[in-house]
PDB file of C-alpha atoms in Angstrom:
ATOM      1  CA  ALA I   1      13.360 -27.613 -24.762  1.00 64.00           C
ATOM      2  CA  GLN I   2      14.872 -25.860 -21.820  1.00 80.00           C
ATOM      3  CA  THR I   3      12.965 -26.171 -18.587  1.00 90.00           C
ATOM      4  CA  VAL I   4      13.059 -24.697 -15.119  1.00 94.00           C
ATOM      5  CA  THR I   5      11.585 -26.707 -12.265  1.00 96.00           C
ATOM      6  CA  GLN I   6      10.572 -25.457  -8.853  1.00 97.00           C
ATOM      7  CA  SER I   7       9.455 -28.498  -6.915  1.00 95.00           C
ATOM      8  CA  GLN I   8       8.014 -26.654  -3.921  1.00 96.00           C
ATOM      9  CA  PRO I   9       4.634 -25.040  -4.674  1.00 96.00           C
ATOM     10  CA  GLU I  10       4.558 -23.547  -1.185  1.00 97.00           C
ATOM     11  CA  MET I  11       6.966 -23.040   1.692  1.00 97.00           C
ATOM     12  CA  SER I  12       6.469 -21.518   5.104  1.00 97.00           C
ATOM     13  CA  VAL I  13       9.024 -20.232   7.574  1.00 97.00           C
ATOM     14  CA  GLN I  14       8.987 -18.588  10.955  1.00 97.00           C
ATOM     15  CA  GLU I  15       9.955 -14.938  10.987  1.00 97.00           C
ATOM     16  CA  ALA I  16      13.719 -14.475  11.552  1.00 97.00           C
ATOM     17  CA  GLU I  17      14.453 -18.052  10.469  1.00 97.00           C
ATOM     18  CA  THR I  18      16.211 -19.214   7.301  1.00 98.00           C
ATOM     19  CA  VAL I  19      14.481 -20.834   4.339  1.00 98.00           C
ATOM     20  CA  THR I  20      15.788 -22.350   1.116  1.00 98.00           C
ATOM     21  CA  LEU I  21      13.805 -22.440  -2.121  1.00 98.00           C
ATOM     22  CA  SER I  22      14.786 -25.051  -4.704  1.00 98.00           C
ATOM     23  CA  CYS I  23      15.228 -24.678  -8.437  1.00 97.00           C
ATOM     24  CA  THR I  24      16.644 -26.993 -11.077  1.00 96.00           C
ATOM     25  CA  TYR I  25      17.047 -26.198 -14.730  1.00 94.00           C
ATOM     26  CA  ASP I  26      17.931 -27.860 -17.936  1.00 90.00           C
ATOM     27  CA  THR I  27      20.022 -26.063 -20.531  1.00 83.00           C
ATOM     28  CA  SER I  28      22.438 -27.003 -23.268  1.00 80.00           C
ATOM     29  CA  GLU I  29      24.139 -23.611 -23.138  1.00 79.00           C
ATOM     30  CA  SER I  30      27.620 -23.344 -21.688  1.00 77.00           C
ATOM     31  CA  ASP I  31      27.306 -19.735 -20.640  1.00 78.00           C
ATOM     32  CA  TYR I  32      24.071 -18.414 -19.232  1.00 83.00           C
ATOM     33  CA  TYR I  33      22.490 -16.410 -16.472  1.00 88.00           C
ATOM     34  CA  LEU I  34      20.077 -17.487 -13.778  1.00 92.00           C
ATOM     35  CA  PHE I  35      17.675 -15.265 -11.907  1.00 94.00           C
ATOM     36  CA  TRP I  36      15.418 -15.251  -8.889  1.00 97.00           C
ATOM     37  CA  TYR I  37      12.472 -12.854  -8.978  1.00 96.00           C
ATOM     38  CA  LYS I  38       9.831 -12.245  -6.331  1.00 97.00           C
ATOM     39  CA  GLN I  39       6.242 -11.243  -6.975  1.00 95.00           C
ATOM     40  CA  PRO I  40       4.399  -9.802  -3.963  1.00 94.00           C
ATOM     41  CA  PRO I  41       0.628  -9.272  -3.966  1.00 88.00           C
ATOM     42  CA  SER I  42       1.208  -5.936  -5.694  1.00 83.00           C
ATOM     43  CA  ARG I  43       1.947  -8.110  -8.783  1.00 87.00           C
ATOM     44  CA  GLN I  44       5.181  -6.325  -9.674  1.00 89.00           C
ATOM     45  CA  MET I  45       7.971  -8.768 -10.426  1.00 92.00           C
ATOM     46  CA  ILE I  46      11.153  -7.713  -8.624  1.00 94.00           C
ATOM     47  CA  LEU I  47      14.673  -9.043  -9.241  1.00 94.00           C
ATOM     48  CA  VAL I  48      16.095 -10.671  -6.129  1.00 96.00           C
ATOM     49  CA  ILE I  49      19.421 -12.006  -7.332  1.00 95.00           C
ATOM     50  CA  ARG I  50      21.320 -12.926 -10.498  1.00 93.00           C
ATOM     51  CA  GLN I  51      24.004 -15.566 -11.048  1.00 92.00           C
ATOM     52  CA  GLU I  52      26.409 -15.829 -13.954  1.00 89.00           C
ATOM     53  CA  ALA I  53      26.998 -19.475 -14.781  1.00 87.00           C
ATOM     54  CA  TYR I  54      30.699 -19.053 -15.511  1.00 86.00           C
ATOM     55  CA  LYS I  55      31.285 -17.593 -12.059  1.00 85.00           C
ATOM     56  CA  GLN I  56      31.946 -20.236  -9.431  1.00 82.00           C
ATOM     57  CA  GLN I  57      31.283 -17.875  -6.554  1.00 88.00           C
ATOM     58  CA  ASN I  58      27.694 -17.876  -5.352  1.00 92.00           C
ATOM     59  CA  ALA I  59      25.900 -14.552  -5.675  1.00 92.00           C
ATOM     60  CA  THR I  60      24.826 -12.728  -2.529  1.00 92.00           C
ATOM     61  CA  GLU I  61      22.546  -9.762  -1.991  1.00 93.00           C
ATOM     62  CA  ASN I  62      22.188  -8.842   1.676  1.00 95.00           C
ATOM     63  CA  ARG I  63      19.973 -11.555   3.247  1.00 97.00           C
ATOM     64  CA  PHE I  64      19.594 -13.394  -0.051  1.00 97.00           C
ATOM     65  CA  SER I  65      22.147 -15.848  -1.372  1.00 96.00           C
ATOM     66  CA  VAL I  66      22.223 -18.685  -3.855  1.00 97.00           C
ATOM     67  CA  ASN I  67      23.685 -22.155  -3.827  1.00 96.00           C
ATOM     68  CA  PHE I  68      24.661 -22.665  -7.445  1.00 94.00           C
ATOM     69  CA  GLN I  69      25.662 -26.197  -8.402  1.00 93.00           C
ATOM     70  CA  LYS I  70      26.446 -26.047 -12.110  1.00 91.00           C
ATOM     71  CA  ALA I  71      27.070 -29.752 -12.624  1.00 91.00           C
ATOM     72  CA  ALA I  72      23.812 -30.634 -10.918  1.00 93.00           C
ATOM     73  CA  LYS I  73      22.011 -27.728 -12.663  1.00 92.00           C
ATOM     74  CA  SER I  74      20.696 -26.584  -9.341  1.00 95.00           C
ATOM     75  CA  PHE I  75      20.126 -22.976  -8.309  1.00 95.00           C
ATOM     76  CA  SER I  76      18.566 -22.671  -4.854  1.00 97.00           C
ATOM     77  CA  LEU I  77      17.773 -19.427  -3.053  1.00 98.00           C
ATOM     78  CA  LYS I  78      18.495 -19.007   0.652  1.00 98.00           C
ATOM     79  CA  ILE I  79      16.735 -16.274   2.586  1.00 98.00           C
ATOM     80  CA  SER I  80      18.251 -15.551   5.978  1.00 97.00           C
ATOM     81  CA  ASP I  81      16.519 -13.737   8.843  1.00 97.00           C
ATOM     82  CA  SER I  82      13.151 -13.961   7.063  1.00 98.00           C
ATOM     83  CA  GLN I  83      10.958 -10.896   7.342  1.00 97.00           C
ATOM     84  CA  LEU I  84       7.227 -10.427   6.871  1.00 96.00           C
ATOM     85  CA  GLY I  85       7.954  -8.388   3.749  1.00 95.00           C
ATOM     86  CA  ASP I  86       9.576 -11.423   2.139  1.00 97.00           C
ATOM     87  CA  ALA I  87       6.177 -13.065   1.725  1.00 97.00           C
ATOM     88  CA  ALA I  88       5.645 -13.429  -2.023  1.00 97.00           C
ATOM     89  CA  MET I  89       5.766 -15.795  -4.970  1.00 97.00           C
ATOM     90  CA  TYR I  90       9.351 -16.565  -5.913  1.00 98.00           C
ATOM     91  CA  PHE I  91      10.240 -17.465  -9.471  1.00 97.00           C
ATOM     92  CA  CYS I  92      13.438 -18.960 -10.784  1.00 97.00           C
ATOM     93  CA  ALA I  93      14.333 -18.179 -14.408  1.00 94.00           C
ATOM     94  CA  CYS I  94      16.987 -19.059 -16.954  1.00 91.00           C
ATOM     95  CA  ILE I  95      17.766 -17.600 -20.352  1.00 83.00           C
ATOM     96  CA  ASP I  96      17.421 -20.176 -23.123  1.00 78.00           C
ATOM     97  CA  SER I  97      19.195 -20.541 -26.458  1.00 74.00           C
ATOM     98  CA  ASN I  98      16.610 -18.275 -28.112  1.00 75.00           C
ATOM     99  CA  TYR I  99      17.417 -15.540 -25.594  1.00 77.00           C
ATOM    100  CA  GLN I 100      14.056 -15.940 -23.919  1.00 82.00           C
ATOM    101  CA  LEU I 101      13.589 -16.150 -20.175  1.00 86.00           C
ATOM    102  CA  ILE I 102      12.201 -19.541 -19.188  1.00 90.00           C
ATOM    103  CA  TRP I 103      10.396 -19.421 -15.864  1.00 94.00           C
ATOM    104  CA  GLY I 104       9.675 -21.950 -13.161  1.00 95.00           C
ATOM    105  CA  ALA I 105       6.143 -22.385 -11.838  1.00 95.00           C
ATOM    106  CA  GLY I 106       6.944 -20.434  -8.695  1.00 96.00           C
ATOM    107  CA  THR I 107       7.055 -21.087  -4.949  1.00 97.00           C
ATOM    108  CA  LYS I 108       4.702 -19.298  -2.606  1.00 97.00           C
ATOM    109  CA  LEU I 109       6.606 -18.230   0.495  1.00 98.00           C
ATOM    110  CA  ILE I 110       4.621 -17.704   3.688  1.00 97.00           C
ATOM    111  CA  ILE I 111       6.206 -15.967   6.649  1.00 97.00           C
ATOM    112  CA  LYS I 112       4.760 -16.852  10.041  1.00 97.00           C
ATOM    113  CA  PRO I 113       4.975 -14.049  12.623  1.00 94.00           C
TER     114      PRO I 113
ATOM    115  CA  LYS P   1      13.376   7.593 -11.891  1.00 71.00           C
ATOM    116  CA  ALA P   2       9.838   6.486 -12.529  1.00 82.00           C
ATOM    117  CA  GLY P   3       9.352   2.750 -12.908  1.00 93.00           C
ATOM    118  CA  VAL P   4       7.672   0.813 -15.680  1.00 96.00           C
ATOM    119  CA  THR P   5       4.092   1.997 -16.082  1.00 97.00           C
ATOM    120  CA  GLN P   6       1.350  -0.188 -17.474  1.00 97.00           C
ATOM    121  CA  THR P   7      -2.152   0.974 -18.300  1.00 97.00           C
ATOM    122  CA  PRO P   8      -4.853   0.128 -17.640  1.00 97.00           C
ATOM    123  CA  ARG P   9      -4.517  -1.910 -14.433  1.00 96.00           C
ATOM    124  CA  TYR P  10      -7.721  -3.837 -15.062  1.00 97.00           C
ATOM    125  CA  LEU P  11      -9.684  -4.560 -18.189  1.00 97.00           C
ATOM    126  CA  ILE P  12     -12.841  -6.542 -18.866  1.00 98.00           C
ATOM    127  CA  LYS P  13     -13.666  -7.510 -22.441  1.00 98.00           C
ATOM    128  CA  THR P  14     -15.989  -9.943 -24.146  1.00 98.00           C
ATOM    129  CA  ARG P  15     -15.067 -12.726 -26.534  1.00 98.00           C
ATOM    130  CA  GLY P  16     -14.380 -11.567 -30.058  1.00 98.00           C
ATOM    131  CA  GLN P  17     -13.376  -8.054 -29.078  1.00 98.00           C
ATOM    132  CA  GLN P  18      -9.890  -6.685 -29.369  1.00 98.00           C
ATOM    133  CA  VAL P  19      -7.789  -4.976 -26.722  1.00 98.00           C
ATOM    134  CA  THR P  20      -4.726  -2.735 -26.567  1.00 98.00           C
ATOM    135  CA  LEU P  21      -2.445  -2.596 -23.559  1.00 98.00           C
ATOM    136  CA  SER P  22       0.137   0.108 -23.003  1.00 98.00           C
ATOM    137  CA  CYS P  23       3.562   0.101 -21.398  1.00 98.00           C
ATOM    138  CA  SER P  24       5.926   2.982 -20.698  1.00 98.00           C
ATOM    139  CA  PRO P  25       9.446   1.769 -19.842  1.00 97.00           C
ATOM    140  CA  ILE P  26      11.891   3.347 -17.457  1.00 95.00           C
ATOM    141  CA  SER P  27      13.358   6.482 -18.991  1.00 94.00           C
ATOM    142  CA  GLY P  28      16.339   5.592 -21.146  1.00 92.00           C
ATOM    143  CA  HIS P  29      15.417   1.932 -21.526  1.00 93.00           C
ATOM    144  CA  ARG P  30      15.064   0.895 -25.152  1.00 92.00           C
ATOM    145  CA  SER P  31      14.050  -2.728 -24.645  1.00 93.00           C
ATOM    146  CA  VAL P  32      10.477  -3.671 -23.771  1.00 95.00           C
ATOM    147  CA  SER P  33       9.288  -7.248 -23.263  1.00 95.00           C
ATOM    148  CA  TRP P  34       5.796  -8.609 -22.747  1.00 97.00           C
ATOM    149  CA  TYR P  35       4.800 -11.664 -20.732  1.00 96.00           C
ATOM    150  CA  GLN P  36       1.534 -13.469 -20.118  1.00 97.00           C
ATOM    151  CA  GLN P  37       0.983 -14.922 -16.656  1.00 96.00           C
ATOM    152  CA  THR P  38      -1.767 -17.453 -15.952  1.00 95.00           C
ATOM    153  CA  PRO P  39      -2.276 -19.916 -13.087  1.00 89.00           C
ATOM    154  CA  GLY P  40      -2.151 -22.853 -15.484  1.00 86.00           C
ATOM    155  CA  GLN P  41       0.705 -21.927 -17.823  1.00 88.00           C
ATOM    156  CA  GLY P  42       2.725 -19.672 -15.554  1.00 90.00           C
ATOM    157  CA  LEU P  43       4.838 -16.954 -17.129  1.00 92.00           C
ATOM    158  CA  GLN P  44       5.210 -17.099 -20.872  1.00 93.00           C
ATOM    159  CA  PHE P  45       7.214 -14.793 -23.091  1.00 93.00           C
ATOM    160  CA  LEU P  46       5.245 -12.974 -25.773  1.00 96.00           C
ATOM    161  CA  PHE P  47       7.740 -10.735 -27.542  1.00 94.00           C
ATOM    162  CA  GLU P  48      10.470  -8.184 -27.092  1.00 94.00           C
ATOM    163  CA  TYR P  49      11.015  -4.886 -28.844  1.00 95.00           C
ATOM    164  CA  PHE P  50      14.268  -2.987 -29.041  1.00 93.00           C
ATOM    165  CA  SER P  51      14.536   0.410 -30.695  1.00 91.00           C
ATOM    166  CA  GLU P  52      11.158  -0.026 -32.423  1.00 94.00           C
ATOM    167  CA  THR P  53      12.041  -3.447 -33.866  1.00 94.00           C
ATOM    168  CA  GLN P  54      10.742  -6.787 -32.696  1.00 94.00           C
ATOM    169  CA  ARG P  55      13.850  -8.798 -31.953  1.00 91.00           C
ATOM    170  CA  ASN P  56      12.370 -11.850 -30.292  1.00 90.00           C
ATOM    171  CA  LYS P  57       9.021 -13.584 -30.273  1.00 92.00           C
ATOM    172  CA  GLY P  58       7.469 -16.328 -28.186  1.00 92.00           C
ATOM    173  CA  ASN P  59       5.130 -19.074 -29.280  1.00 92.00           C
ATOM    174  CA  PHE P  60       1.810 -17.231 -29.419  1.00 96.00           C
ATOM    175  CA  PRO P  61      -0.734 -17.015 -32.260  1.00 96.00           C
ATOM    176  CA  GLY P  62      -0.801 -14.080 -34.627  1.00 96.00           C
ATOM    177  CA  ARG P  63      -3.724 -12.573 -32.713  1.00 97.00           C
ATOM    178  CA  PHE P  64      -1.088 -11.262 -30.335  1.00 98.00           C
ATOM    179  CA  SER P  65       0.881  -8.378 -31.763  1.00 97.00           C
ATOM    180  CA  GLY P  66       2.839  -5.440 -30.527  1.00 97.00           C
ATOM    181  CA  ARG P  67       4.736  -2.385 -31.497  1.00 97.00           C
ATOM    182  CA  GLN P  68       7.145   0.099 -30.055  1.00 97.00           C
ATOM    183  CA  PHE P  69       7.247   3.811 -30.647  1.00 97.00           C
ATOM    184  CA  SER P  70      10.220   6.115 -31.030  1.00 95.00           C
ATOM    185  CA  ASN P  71       9.945   7.144 -27.359  1.00 94.00           C
ATOM    186  CA  SER P  72      10.252   3.418 -26.429  1.00 95.00           C
ATOM    187  CA  ARG P  73       6.650   3.172 -25.232  1.00 97.00           C
ATOM    188  CA  SER P  74       5.109  -0.089 -26.327  1.00 98.00           C
ATOM    189  CA  GLU P  75       1.634  -1.359 -27.004  1.00 98.00           C
ATOM    190  CA  MET P  76       0.374  -4.891 -27.162  1.00 98.00           C
ATOM    191  CA  ASN P  77      -2.760  -5.786 -29.073  1.00 98.00           C
ATOM    192  CA  VAL P  78      -4.858  -8.909 -28.865  1.00 98.00           C
ATOM    193  CA  SER P  79      -7.534  -9.375 -31.498  1.00 96.00           C
ATOM    194  CA  THR P  80     -10.536 -11.711 -31.487  1.00 97.00           C
ATOM    195  CA  LEU P  81     -10.289 -12.305 -27.762  1.00 98.00           C
ATOM    196  CA  GLU P  82     -10.825 -15.802 -26.384  1.00 98.00           C
ATOM    197  CA  LEU P  83     -11.690 -16.842 -22.842  1.00 97.00           C
ATOM    198  CA  GLY P  84      -8.207 -18.336 -22.522  1.00 96.00           C
ATOM    199  CA  ASP P  85      -6.643 -14.918 -23.028  1.00 97.00           C
ATOM    200  CA  SER P  86      -7.714 -13.958 -19.514  1.00 98.00           C
ATOM    201  CA  ALA P  87      -4.432 -13.360 -17.746  1.00 97.00           C
ATOM    202  CA  LEU P  88      -2.090 -10.906 -16.120  1.00 97.00           C
ATOM    203  CA  TYR P  89      -0.012  -9.237 -18.816  1.00 98.00           C
ATOM    204  CA  LEU P  90       3.345  -8.019 -17.616  1.00 97.00           C
ATOM    205  CA  CYS P  91       5.614  -5.576 -19.347  1.00 97.00           C
ATOM    206  CA  ALA P  92       9.309  -5.263 -18.556  1.00 95.00           C
ATOM    207  CA  SER P  93      12.104  -3.000 -19.692  1.00 95.00           C
ATOM    208  CA  ARG P  94      15.854  -3.360 -19.510  1.00 91.00           C
ATOM    209  CA  GLY P  95      18.539  -0.738 -19.589  1.00 82.00           C
ATOM    210  CA  GLU P  96      21.044  -2.632 -21.669  1.00 76.00           C
ATOM    211  CA  SER P  97      20.714  -4.457 -24.958  1.00 71.00           C
ATOM    212  CA  SER P  98      22.151  -7.657 -23.464  1.00 76.00           C
ATOM    213  CA  TYR P  99      19.626 -10.413 -22.859  1.00 76.00           C
ATOM    214  CA  ASN P 100      21.304 -11.149 -19.565  1.00 77.00           C
ATOM    215  CA  SER P 101      20.652  -7.751 -18.067  1.00 82.00           C
ATOM    216  CA  PRO P 102      17.917  -7.619 -15.411  1.00 86.00           C
ATOM    217  CA  LEU P 103      14.323  -6.919 -16.335  1.00 91.00           C
ATOM    218  CA  HIS P 104      12.346  -4.191 -14.586  1.00 93.00           C
ATOM    219  CA  PHE P 105       8.649  -5.021 -14.469  1.00 94.00           C
ATOM    220  CA  GLY P 106       5.480  -3.008 -14.268  1.00 95.00           C
ATOM    221  CA  ASN P 107       2.483  -3.891 -12.106  1.00 94.00           C
ATOM    222  CA  GLY P 108       0.730  -5.580 -14.989  1.00 95.00           C
ATOM    223  CA  THR P 109      -2.662  -5.350 -16.636  1.00 97.00           C
ATOM    224  CA  ARG P 110      -5.258  -7.840 -15.476  1.00 97.00           C
ATOM    225  CA  LEU P 111      -7.364  -8.801 -18.497  1.00 98.00           C
ATOM    226  CA  THR P 112     -10.612 -10.675 -17.996  1.00 98.00           C
ATOM    227  CA  VAL P 113     -12.421 -12.024 -21.038  1.00 98.00           C
ATOM    228  CA  THR P 114     -16.083 -12.964 -20.542  1.00 97.00           C
TER     229      THR P 114
END
């Protein structure tokens, strides 16, 4: 079965600093997509960034970027210039062979003012 | 454009009862997916509907069912509620038929079973 592992239950970072959230996955697919979603206290899951596995270039969205290591099956999220509004649960997800999104357990990100 | 709307926001039911949750996708979106989120199991896929047809289903018992109407609104029904069904139920829509297109989520329905 495909799995997504987020090894950091909680991370904290000082406002304006940079933080990296880890994610590893296991898939037998050759072409797939990976996602990072954030879930603030409002409960709404919001897409942060998406990476296509066949693209070698790491995806970037403003202050958010990924470090995608396909061979290592690693997909970490880097948040630069952290802001108070970035505080949330962050979930990594991968589409499996049954076209279902498999989710990691999440990392709670705390921003210290 | 209005986002994904889920009603109600909160629901309290007792064991053995049944419940129906509603989800209105973003206008123009024909795909609606449902997820269950619990502290212990995390996010788990329930099912997905596309143009009124269920095209994918997760590993949940038959007590969990859903449907989609011609206007793309979807309902999820849980019969014979159990304590373990207490969870946040999230609905998501996508604008394209591709499974790789991003999901747009609602704020969820918090179901408590007593």
